[in-house]
PDB file of C-alpha atoms and ligand atoms in Angstrom:
ATOM      1  CA  MET A   1     -72.934 -62.142 -42.882  1.00 74.00           C
ATOM      2  CA  GLY A   2     -74.137 -62.352 -39.321  1.00 88.00           C
ATOM      3  CA  ARG A   3     -72.905 -60.951 -36.154  1.00 94.00           C
ATOM      4  CA  VAL A   4     -69.693 -62.133 -34.675  1.00 94.00           C
ATOM      5  CA  ILE A   5     -69.292 -61.055 -31.181  1.00 96.00           C
ATOM      6  CA  CYS A   6     -65.895 -61.422 -29.545  1.00 96.00           C
ATOM      7  CA  ILE A   7     -65.889 -61.821 -25.996  1.00 98.00           C
ATOM      8  CA  ALA A   8     -62.573 -60.303 -24.803  1.00 97.00           C
ATOM      9  CA  ASN A   9     -60.725 -58.953 -21.668  1.00 95.00           C
ATOM     10  CA  GLN A  10     -57.015 -59.815 -21.189  1.00 93.00           C
ATOM     11  CA  LYS A  11     -57.776 -60.296 -17.548  1.00 93.00           C
ATOM     12  CA  GLY A  12     -58.567 -63.862 -16.587  1.00 94.00           C
ATOM     13  CA  GLY A  13     -61.450 -64.595 -14.110  1.00 95.00           C
ATOM     14  CA  VAL A  14     -63.590 -61.496 -15.185  1.00 96.00           C
ATOM     15  CA  GLY A  15     -66.536 -63.592 -16.682  1.00 97.00           C
ATOM     16  CA  LYS A  16     -65.623 -64.143 -20.409  1.00 98.00           C
ATOM     17  CA  THR A  17     -66.503 -67.749 -20.565  1.00 98.00           C
ATOM     18  CA  THR A  18     -69.515 -67.590 -18.289  1.00 98.00           C
ATOM     19  CA  THR A  19     -70.985 -64.757 -20.434  1.00 98.00           C
ATOM     20  CA  ALA A  20     -70.245 -66.612 -23.592  1.00 98.00           C
ATOM     21  CA  LEU A  21     -71.810 -69.715 -22.428  1.00 98.00           C
ATOM     22  CA  ASN A  22     -74.915 -68.225 -21.066  1.00 98.00           C
ATOM     23  CA  LEU A  23     -75.422 -65.643 -23.802  1.00 98.00           C
ATOM     24  CA  ALA A  24     -74.984 -68.299 -26.581  1.00 98.00           C
ATOM     25  CA  THR A  25     -77.668 -70.448 -24.765  1.00 98.00           C
ATOM     26  CA  LEU A  26     -79.991 -67.484 -24.584  1.00 98.00           C
ATOM     27  CA  LEU A  27     -79.653 -66.261 -28.198  1.00 98.00           C
ATOM     28  CA  ALA A  28     -80.562 -69.752 -29.334  1.00 98.00           C
ATOM     29  CA  ILE A  29     -83.395 -69.825 -27.000  1.00 98.00           C
ATOM     30  CA  ALA A  30     -84.363 -66.415 -28.630  1.00 97.00           C
ATOM     31  CA  GLY A  31     -84.134 -68.056 -32.083  1.00 97.00           C
ATOM     32  CA  GLN A  32     -81.068 -67.170 -33.273  1.00 97.00           C
ATOM     33  CA  ARG A  33     -79.007 -69.826 -35.091  1.00 96.00           C
ATOM     34  CA  THR A  34     -76.021 -69.404 -32.823  1.00 97.00           C
ATOM     35  CA  LEU A  35     -72.336 -70.885 -32.866  1.00 96.00           C
ATOM     36  CA  LEU A  36     -70.024 -70.589 -29.872  1.00 97.00           C
ATOM     37  CA  VAL A  37     -66.274 -70.773 -30.734  1.00 95.00           C
ATOM     38  CA  ASP A  38     -63.993 -71.790 -28.016  1.00 95.00           C
ATOM     39  CA  LEU A  39     -60.577 -70.145 -28.887  1.00 93.00           C
ATOM     40  CA  ASP A  40     -59.151 -70.407 -25.499  1.00 94.00           C
ATOM     41  CA  PRO A  41     -56.690 -73.250 -25.077  1.00 93.00           C
ATOM     42  CA  GLN A  42     -57.920 -73.726 -21.455  1.00 95.00           C
ATOM     43  CA  CYS A  43     -61.206 -75.078 -23.332  1.00 96.00           C
ATOM     44  CA  ASN A  44     -63.595 -73.934 -20.471  1.00 97.00           C
ATOM     45  CA  ALA A  45     -66.443 -72.972 -22.784  1.00 97.00           C
ATOM     46  CA  THR A  46     -66.082 -76.516 -24.250  1.00 97.00           C
ATOM     47  CA  THR A  47     -66.079 -78.328 -20.910  1.00 96.00           C
ATOM     48  CA  GLY A  48     -68.493 -75.935 -19.219  1.00 95.00           C
ATOM     49  CA  SER A  49     -71.213 -77.051 -21.832  1.00 94.00           C
ATOM     50  CA  GLY A  50     -70.522 -80.602 -21.170  1.00 94.00           C
ATOM     51  CA  HIS A  51     -68.257 -81.402 -24.233  1.00 96.00           C
ATOM     52  CA  VAL A  52     -64.655 -82.593 -24.739  1.00 96.00           C
ATOM     53  CA  PRO A  53     -61.812 -80.462 -26.309  1.00 95.00           C
ATOM     54  CA  SER A  54     -60.806 -81.498 -29.866  1.00 92.00           C
ATOM     55  CA  GLU A  55     -57.334 -83.101 -30.283  1.00 89.00           C
ATOM     56  CA  ARG A  56     -56.845 -80.644 -33.136  1.00 85.00           C
ATOM     57  CA  HIS A  57     -58.602 -77.241 -33.368  1.00 84.00           C
ATOM     58  CA  ALA A  58     -61.060 -77.281 -36.153  1.00 84.00           C
ATOM     59  CA  LEU A  59     -59.782 -73.971 -37.342  1.00 80.00           C
ATOM     60  CA  VAL A  60     -56.264 -75.530 -38.162  1.00 78.00           C
ATOM     61  CA  ASP A  61     -57.683 -78.884 -39.088  1.00 77.00           C
ATOM     62  CA  SER A  62     -57.922 -79.853 -42.761  1.00 77.00           C
ATOM     63  CA  ARG A  63     -61.417 -81.301 -42.431  1.00 79.00           C
ATOM     64  CA  PRO A  64     -64.217 -79.119 -43.477  1.00 80.00           C
ATOM     65  CA  LEU A  65     -65.184 -77.007 -40.671  1.00 82.00           C
ATOM     66  CA  ARG A  66     -68.787 -78.122 -40.441  1.00 82.00           C
ATOM     67  CA  GLU A  67     -67.741 -81.626 -39.637  1.00 86.00           C
ATOM     68  CA  SER A  68     -66.414 -80.324 -36.262  1.00 88.00           C
ATOM     69  CA  PHE A  69     -69.566 -78.518 -35.207  1.00 91.00           C
ATOM     70  CA  VAL A  70     -70.858 -80.278 -32.164  1.00 94.00           C
ATOM     71  CA  VAL A  71     -74.694 -80.152 -31.578  1.00 92.00           C
ATOM     72  CA  THR A  72     -75.413 -79.131 -28.082  1.00 94.00           C
ATOM     73  CA  ALA A  73     -78.325 -79.826 -25.656  1.00 92.00           C
ATOM     74  CA  GLN A  74     -79.751 -76.540 -26.363  1.00 95.00           C
ATOM     75  CA  SER A  75     -81.558 -76.624 -29.837  1.00 95.00           C
ATOM     76  CA  GLY A  76     -80.298 -73.897 -32.088  1.00 96.00           C
ATOM     77  CA  LEU A  77     -76.879 -73.817 -30.544  1.00 97.00           C
ATOM     78  CA  SER A  78     -73.782 -75.449 -31.908  1.00 96.00           C
ATOM     79  CA  LEU A  79     -70.325 -75.501 -30.604  1.00 96.00           C
ATOM     80  CA  LEU A  80     -66.766 -75.424 -32.144  1.00 94.00           C
ATOM     81  CA  PRO A  81     -64.742 -77.060 -29.441  1.00 95.00           C
ATOM     82  CA  GLY A  82     -61.527 -75.624 -28.175  1.00 94.00           C
ATOM     83  CA  SER A  83     -58.230 -77.580 -28.269  1.00 92.00           C
ATOM     84  CA  ARG A  84     -55.457 -77.779 -25.706  1.00 90.00           C
ATOM     85  CA  SER A  85     -52.790 -78.600 -28.547  1.00 84.00           C
ATOM     86  CA  PHE A  86     -49.925 -76.165 -28.161  1.00 72.00           C
ATOM     87  CA  GLN A  87     -49.170 -76.695 -31.705  1.00 76.00           C
ATOM     88  CA  ASP A  88     -52.569 -75.595 -32.910  1.00 74.00           C
ATOM     89  CA  VAL A  89     -52.651 -72.749 -30.596  1.00 73.00           C
ATOM     90  CA  ASP A  90     -49.266 -71.503 -32.074  1.00 74.00           C
ATOM     91  CA  ALA A  91     -50.478 -72.144 -35.632  1.00 74.00           C
ATOM     92  CA  LEU A  92     -53.789 -70.100 -34.957  1.00 72.00           C
ATOM     93  CA  ALA A  93     -51.939 -67.356 -33.171  1.00 71.00           C
ATOM     94  CA  ASN A  94     -48.809 -67.041 -35.459  1.00 67.00           C
ATOM     95  CA  SER A  95     -49.768 -63.969 -37.509  1.00 52.00           C
ATOM     96  CA  SER A  96     -47.322 -64.752 -40.227  1.00 51.00           C
ATOM     97  CA  ASN A  97     -49.061 -68.063 -40.574  1.00 52.00           C
ATOM     98  CA  SER A  98     -51.922 -68.305 -43.094  1.00 54.00           C
ATOM     99  CA  HIS A  99     -53.816 -70.099 -40.374  1.00 51.00           C
ATOM    100  CA  SER A 100     -54.503 -66.798 -38.652  1.00 50.00           C
ATOM    101  CA  LEU A 101     -56.592 -65.726 -41.782  1.00 58.00           C
ATOM    102  CA  MET A 102     -58.502 -68.951 -41.655  1.00 64.00           C
ATOM    103  CA  LEU A 103     -60.849 -67.630 -38.776  1.00 68.00           C
ATOM    104  CA  ALA A 104     -61.853 -64.614 -41.008  1.00 66.00           C
ATOM    105  CA  THR A 105     -62.191 -66.700 -44.086  1.00 71.00           C
ATOM    106  CA  HIS A 106     -64.311 -69.189 -42.125  1.00 72.00           C
ATOM    107  CA  LEU A 107     -66.425 -66.345 -40.431  1.00 67.00           C
ATOM    108  CA  SER A 108     -67.354 -65.100 -44.034  1.00 66.00           C
ATOM    109  CA  GLY A 109     -67.603 -68.647 -45.605  1.00 72.00           C
ATOM    110  CA  SER A 110     -69.190 -71.772 -43.752  1.00 70.00           C
ATOM    111  CA  LEU A 111     -69.924 -69.694 -40.650  1.00 75.00           C
ATOM    112  CA  GLY A 112     -71.994 -67.232 -42.475  1.00 74.00           C
ATOM    113  CA  SER A 113     -75.079 -69.592 -42.152  1.00 84.00           C
ATOM    114  CA  PHE A 114     -75.311 -68.516 -38.386  1.00 93.00           C
ATOM    115  CA  ASP A 115     -77.150 -65.625 -37.131  1.00 95.00           C
ATOM    116  CA  THR A 116     -74.592 -64.889 -34.322  1.00 96.00           C
ATOM    117  CA  VAL A 117     -71.249 -66.390 -33.717  1.00 95.00           C
ATOM    118  CA  LEU A 118     -69.861 -65.815 -30.325  1.00 97.00           C
ATOM    119  CA  ILE A 119     -65.959 -66.175 -29.595  1.00 96.00           C
ATOM    120  CA  ASP A 120     -64.806 -66.914 -26.327  1.00 97.00           C
ATOM    121  CA  CYS A 121     -61.170 -65.464 -26.076  1.00 96.00           C
ATOM    122  CA  PRO A 122     -58.087 -66.411 -23.819  1.00 94.00           C
ATOM    123  CA  PRO A 123     -57.216 -63.917 -21.002  1.00 95.00           C
ATOM    124  CA  SER A 124     -54.502 -62.182 -23.048  1.00 91.00           C
ATOM    125  CA  LEU A 125     -54.046 -59.712 -25.779  1.00 90.00           C
ATOM    126  CA  GLY A 126     -51.933 -62.049 -27.791  1.00 87.00           C
ATOM    127  CA  GLN A 127     -52.559 -62.903 -31.361  1.00 84.00           C
ATOM    128  CA  LEU A 128     -55.514 -65.208 -30.609  1.00 86.00           C
ATOM    129  CA  THR A 129     -57.410 -62.317 -29.210  1.00 91.00           C
ATOM    130  CA  ARG A 130     -56.271 -60.073 -32.015  1.00 89.00           C
ATOM    131  CA  THR A 131     -57.131 -62.614 -34.701  1.00 86.00           C
ATOM    132  CA  ALA A 132     -60.627 -62.923 -33.158  1.00 90.00           C
ATOM    133  CA  LEU A 133     -60.952 -59.080 -32.914  1.00 92.00           C
ATOM    134  CA  ALA A 134     -60.195 -58.772 -36.513  1.00 88.00           C
ATOM    135  CA  SER A 135     -62.884 -61.212 -37.607  1.00 87.00           C
ATOM    136  CA  ALA A 136     -65.582 -59.811 -35.417  1.00 92.00           C
ATOM    137  CA  SER A 137     -68.251 -57.210 -35.992  1.00 93.00           C
ATOM    138  CA  GLU A 138     -68.437 -56.510 -32.305  1.00 96.00           C
ATOM    139  CA  VAL A 139     -66.403 -56.762 -28.924  1.00 97.00           C
ATOM    140  CA  LEU A 140     -68.296 -57.398 -25.769  1.00 98.00           C
ATOM    141  CA  MET A 141     -65.878 -56.619 -22.663  1.00 97.00           C
ATOM    142  CA  PRO A 142     -66.712 -58.065 -19.136  1.00 97.00           C
ATOM    143  CA  ILE A 143     -65.282 -56.021 -16.457  1.00 96.00           C
ATOM    144  CA  GLN A 144     -65.246 -57.644 -13.074  1.00 94.00           C
ATOM    145  CA  CYS A 145     -66.289 -55.047 -10.261  1.00 91.00           C
ATOM    146  CA  GLU A 146     -63.181 -55.334  -8.136  1.00 88.00           C
ATOM    147  CA  TYR A 147     -60.348 -52.814  -7.114  1.00 83.00           C
ATOM    148  CA  PHE A 148     -58.159 -53.206 -10.278  1.00 82.00           C
ATOM    149  CA  ALA A 149     -61.107 -53.398 -12.789  1.00 81.00           C
ATOM    150  CA  MET A 150     -59.774 -50.392 -14.851  1.00 81.00           C
ATOM    151  CA  GLU A 151     -56.223 -51.445 -14.745  1.00 81.00           C
ATOM    152  CA  GLY A 152     -54.940 -52.755 -17.915  1.00 79.00           C
ATOM    153  CA  LEU A 153     -58.082 -51.444 -19.832  1.00 85.00           C
ATOM    154  CA  THR A 154     -56.268 -48.679 -21.730  1.00 86.00           C
ATOM    155  CA  GLN A 155     -54.022 -51.352 -23.195  1.00 89.00           C
ATOM    156  CA  MET A 156     -57.129 -53.437 -24.235  1.00 91.00           C
ATOM    157  CA  ILE A 157     -58.826 -50.344 -25.674  1.00 92.00           C
ATOM    158  CA  GLU A 158     -55.815 -49.394 -27.557  1.00 93.00           C
ATOM    159  CA  VAL A 159     -55.642 -52.826 -29.307  1.00 93.00           C
ATOM    160  CA  ILE A 160     -59.440 -52.594 -30.053  1.00 95.00           C
ATOM    161  CA  ARG A 161     -58.794 -49.070 -31.458  1.00 94.00           C
ATOM    162  CA  GLN A 162     -56.010 -50.287 -33.726  1.00 93.00           C
ATOM    163  CA  VAL A 163     -58.292 -53.006 -35.130  1.00 92.00           C
ATOM    164  CA  ILE A 164     -61.329 -50.685 -35.555  1.00 94.00           C
ATOM    165  CA  ASP A 165     -58.969 -48.252 -37.719  1.00 94.00           C
ATOM    166  CA  ARG A 166     -58.125 -50.971 -40.114  1.00 90.00           C
ATOM    167  CA  PRO A 167     -59.950 -50.396 -43.543  1.00 90.00           C
ATOM    168  CA  GLU A 168     -60.997 -53.969 -43.842  1.00 85.00           C
ATOM    169  CA  SER A 169     -62.348 -54.362 -40.144  1.00 89.00           C
ATOM    170  CA  ARG A 170     -65.966 -54.121 -39.341  1.00 91.00           C
ATOM    171  CA  LEU A 171     -65.378 -54.280 -35.815  1.00 94.00           C
ATOM    172  CA  THR A 172     -67.308 -51.945 -33.370  1.00 95.00           C
ATOM    173  CA  PHE A 173     -67.594 -51.667 -29.742  1.00 94.00           C
ATOM    174  CA  GLY A 174     -70.489 -53.774 -28.695  1.00 93.00           C
ATOM    175  CA  GLY A 175     -70.551 -53.204 -25.054  1.00 95.00           C
ATOM    176  CA  ILE A 176     -68.988 -53.424 -21.757  1.00 96.00           C
ATOM    177  CA  LEU A 177     -70.576 -55.778 -18.934  1.00 97.00           C
ATOM    178  CA  LEU A 178     -70.246 -55.298 -15.264  1.00 97.00           C
ATOM    179  CA  THR A 179     -69.848 -58.824 -13.624  1.00 97.00           C
ATOM    180  CA  MET A 180     -69.805 -60.235 -10.249  1.00 96.00           C
ATOM    181  CA  TYR A 181     -71.815 -57.261  -9.354  1.00 97.00           C
ATOM    182  CA  ASP A 182     -72.617 -56.822  -5.432  1.00 95.00           C
ATOM    183  CA  ALA A 183     -74.858 -53.927  -5.002  1.00 92.00           C
ATOM    184  CA  THR A 184     -74.179 -54.080  -1.196  1.00 94.00           C
ATOM    185  CA  LEU A 185     -70.443 -53.305  -1.532  1.00 94.00           C
ATOM    186  CA  GLU A 186     -69.359 -49.615  -1.844  1.00 93.00           C
ATOM    187  CA  LEU A 187     -66.498 -50.841  -4.111  1.00 93.00           C
ATOM    188  CA  THR A 188     -69.014 -52.106  -6.776  1.00 95.00           C
ATOM    189  CA  ALA A 189     -70.791 -48.661  -6.757  1.00 94.00           C
ATOM    190  CA  GLU A 190     -67.358 -46.906  -7.185  1.00 92.00           C
ATOM    191  CA  VAL A 191     -66.403 -49.255 -10.080  1.00 93.00           C
ATOM    192  CA  ASP A 192     -70.003 -48.853 -11.679  1.00 95.00           C
ATOM    193  CA  ARG A 193     -69.709 -45.124 -11.346  1.00 94.00           C
ATOM    194  CA  GLU A 194     -66.067 -44.824 -12.786  1.00 92.00           C
ATOM    195  CA  VAL A 195     -66.847 -47.341 -15.739  1.00 93.00           C
ATOM    196  CA  ARG A 196     -70.069 -45.480 -16.701  1.00 95.00           C
ATOM    197  CA  GLU A 197     -68.510 -42.113 -16.420  1.00 94.00           C
ATOM    198  CA  PHE A 198     -65.515 -43.183 -18.554  1.00 90.00           C
ATOM    199  CA  PHE A 199     -67.378 -45.313 -21.350  1.00 92.00           C
ATOM    200  CA  GLY A 200     -70.778 -43.871 -21.252  1.00 95.00           C
ATOM    201  CA  GLU A 201     -73.674 -45.774 -23.044  1.00 95.00           C
ATOM    202  CA  VAL A 202     -71.341 -48.329 -24.212  1.00 95.00           C
ATOM    203  CA  VAL A 203     -71.770 -50.007 -20.797  1.00 97.00           C
ATOM    204  CA  PHE A 204     -74.800 -52.425 -20.707  1.00 98.00           C
ATOM    205  CA  GLU A 205     -77.534 -51.203 -18.292  1.00 98.00           C
ATOM    206  CA  SER A 206     -77.852 -54.874 -17.266  1.00 98.00           C
ATOM    207  CA  VAL A 207     -75.174 -56.018 -14.563  1.00 98.00           C
ATOM    208  CA  ILE A 208     -74.418 -59.546 -13.542  1.00 98.00           C
ATOM    209  CA  PRO A 209     -74.735 -60.203 -10.073  1.00 98.00           C
ATOM    210  CA  ARG A 210     -72.424 -62.654  -8.054  1.00 96.00           C
ATOM    211  CA  ASP A 211     -74.402 -65.595  -7.773  1.00 97.00           C
ATOM    212  CA  VAL A 212     -73.400 -68.970  -6.729  1.00 98.00           C
ATOM    213  CA  ALA A 213     -75.797 -70.455  -9.278  1.00 98.00           C
ATOM    214  CA  VAL A 214     -73.873 -68.964 -12.070  1.00 98.00           C
ATOM    215  CA  SER A 215     -70.729 -70.625 -11.021  1.00 97.00           C
ATOM    216  CA  GLU A 216     -72.292 -74.004 -10.182  1.00 97.00           C
ATOM    217  CA  ALA A 217     -74.033 -74.362 -13.677  1.00 97.00           C
ATOM    218  CA  PRO A 218     -70.961 -75.277 -15.867  1.00 94.00           C
ATOM    219  CA  SER A 219     -69.938 -78.145 -13.321  1.00 94.00           C
ATOM    220  CA  HIS A 220     -73.081 -79.731 -14.614  1.00 94.00           C
ATOM    221  CA  GLY A 221     -72.282 -78.842 -18.245  1.00 92.00           C
ATOM    222  CA  ARG A 222     -75.321 -76.548 -18.185  1.00 94.00           C
ATOM    223  CA  SER A 223     -76.073 -72.872 -18.648  1.00 96.00           C
ATOM    224  CA  VAL A 224     -77.510 -70.982 -15.562  1.00 97.00           C
ATOM    225  CA  VAL A 225     -80.692 -70.491 -17.453  1.00 95.00           C
ATOM    226  CA  ASP A 226     -81.070 -74.107 -17.850  1.00 95.00           C
ATOM    227  CA  TYR A 227     -79.595 -74.984 -14.321  1.00 97.00           C
ATOM    228  CA  ALA A 228     -81.246 -72.343 -12.191  1.00 98.00           C
ATOM    229  CA  PRO A 229     -83.876 -70.484 -14.346  1.00 97.00           C
ATOM    230  CA  ARG A 230     -85.192 -68.454 -11.277  1.00 97.00           C
ATOM    231  CA  SER A 231     -81.744 -67.567  -9.961  1.00 98.00           C
ATOM    232  CA  ARG A 232     -80.691 -63.939 -10.041  1.00 98.00           C
ATOM    233  CA  GLY A 233     -77.818 -64.775 -12.243  1.00 98.00           C
ATOM    234  CA  ALA A 234     -80.214 -66.303 -14.779  1.00 98.00           C
ATOM    235  CA  ARG A 235     -82.489 -63.334 -14.793  1.00 98.00           C
ATOM    236  CA  ALA A 236     -79.488 -60.949 -15.316  1.00 98.00           C
ATOM    237  CA  TYR A 237     -78.366 -62.805 -18.327  1.00 98.00           C
ATOM    238  CA  VAL A 238     -81.790 -62.910 -19.832  1.00 98.00           C
ATOM    239  CA  GLU A 239     -81.779 -59.070 -19.480  1.00 98.00           C
ATOM    240  CA  LEU A 240     -78.515 -58.762 -20.959  1.00 98.00           C
ATOM    241  CA  CYS A 241     -79.593 -61.069 -24.013  1.00 98.00           C
ATOM    242  CA  GLN A 242     -82.333 -58.741 -24.531  1.00 98.00           C
ATOM    243  CA  GLU A 243     -80.119 -55.737 -24.622  1.00 98.00           C
ATOM    244  CA  VAL A 244     -77.576 -57.570 -26.988  1.00 98.00           C
ATOM    245  CA  LEU A 245     -80.643 -58.090 -29.246  1.00 97.00           C
ATOM    246  CA  GLN A 246     -81.616 -54.567 -29.153  1.00 96.00           C
ATOM    247  CA  ARG A 247     -78.138 -53.351 -30.107  1.00 91.00           C
ATOM    248  CA  VAL A 248     -77.993 -54.468 -33.676  1.00 83.00           C
TER     249      VAL A 248
HETATM  250  N1  LIG B   1     -71.847 -63.756 -11.862  1.00 88.43           N
HETATM  251  C1  LIG B   1     -71.020 -64.634 -11.331  1.00 88.43           C
HETATM  252  N2  LIG B   1     -71.122 -65.124  -9.999  1.00 88.43           N
HETATM  253  C2  LIG B   1     -70.400 -65.975  -9.315  1.00 88.43           C
HETATM  254  N3  LIG B   1     -69.472 -66.474  -9.854  1.00 88.43           N
HETATM  255  C3  LIG B   1     -69.100 -66.289 -11.185  1.00 88.43           C
HETATM  256  C4  LIG B   1     -69.926 -65.218 -11.881  1.00 88.43           C
HETATM  257  N4  LIG B   1     -69.307 -65.079 -13.188  1.00 88.43           N
HETATM  258  C5  LIG B   1     -68.297 -65.987 -13.194  1.00 88.43           C
HETATM  259  N5  LIG B   1     -67.960 -66.597 -12.061  1.00 88.43           N
HETATM  260  C6  LIG B   1     -67.202 -67.728 -11.759  1.00 88.43           C
HETATM  261  O1  LIG B   1     -65.856 -66.898 -11.805  1.00 88.43           O
HETATM  262  C7  LIG B   1     -64.597 -67.661 -12.330  1.00 88.43           C
HETATM  263  C8  LIG B   1     -64.168 -66.924 -13.539  1.00 88.43           C
HETATM  264  O2  LIG B   1     -65.140 -66.940 -14.593  1.00 88.43           O
HETATM  265  P1  LIG B   1     -64.980 -67.156 -16.116  1.00 88.43           P
HETATM  266  O3  LIG B   1     -66.259 -66.861 -16.723  1.00 88.43           O
HETATM  267  O4  LIG B   1     -64.252 -68.490 -16.155  1.00 88.43           O
HETATM  268  O5  LIG B   1     -63.781 -66.040 -16.417  1.00 88.43           O
HETATM  269  P2  LIG B   1     -63.064 -65.778 -17.774  1.00 88.43           P
HETATM  270  O6  LIG B   1     -63.395 -66.549 -18.734  1.00 88.43           O
HETATM  271  O7  LIG B   1     -62.939 -64.176 -17.928  1.00 88.43           O
HETATM  272  O8  LIG B   1     -61.413 -66.308 -17.147  1.00 88.43           O
HETATM  273  C9  LIG B   1     -65.511 -68.963 -12.678  1.00 88.43           C
HETATM  274  O9  LIG B   1     -65.218 -69.920 -11.606  1.00 88.43           O
HETATM  275  C10 LIG B   1     -66.996 -68.626 -12.880  1.00 88.43           C
HETATM  276  O10 LIG B   1     -67.732 -69.719 -12.377  1.00 88.43           O
HETATM  277 MG1  LIG B   2     -62.496 -68.072 -19.942  1.00 88.43          MG
END
């Protein structure tokens, strides 16, 4: 079974979806057969890559999963679109429901043909995120360099620990990524110091700068490497991708 990287942080707006979109594109460019799974009912990863959300989420649909894979503009990258259907979200999230096991089953089954599966999680520590963590081999946590960056992290770490401690889990801490990095701000330097002191080597050396090209790219349905290959944001994501490929 390939790598399953869950991109999670219960806070919204920290760069989960942006990282999922750009990392997925770069892994595909690097020759990895990659699948991006949109698990967030907001479907930003789906619309941000220029596609439309599904009426039913493929993970709770009775059709074979592979019929729902969307071929993207990037060769080697497939997308499993998100769904805004409350009913589907409920089915996916309800732990007493057999659907919650479907992700894990799929990941070891039909999704096993991908080298890497990236899961873009919703901004919560609810069942959707927990289900994704339980099916993943790694969790990648973006942290925004802002005043409350560390707040709520202990809760998130606790949930990750609980999953890691389960005997059937293969989850490891894949890495922490500092996003919206502004080297000219004292606050950024402070967050950088604090996070690296606390988490050590788990923190990626690469940091993602605040860059308008990064935020513009999804409105064109493209990744930043495609939209603005020379931008600082694109270069930073290339560096991150290299680090992710080295950390196997
Ligand atoms: N490096 C960056 N520079 C500038 N804007 C960014 C950067 N990363 C993300 N953004 C913007 O910040 C907002 C939140 O990012 P997003 O990836 O959607 O976060 P999340 O998925 O964690 O909610 C979006 O509008 C996005 O375009
Ligand atoms: Mg998001």
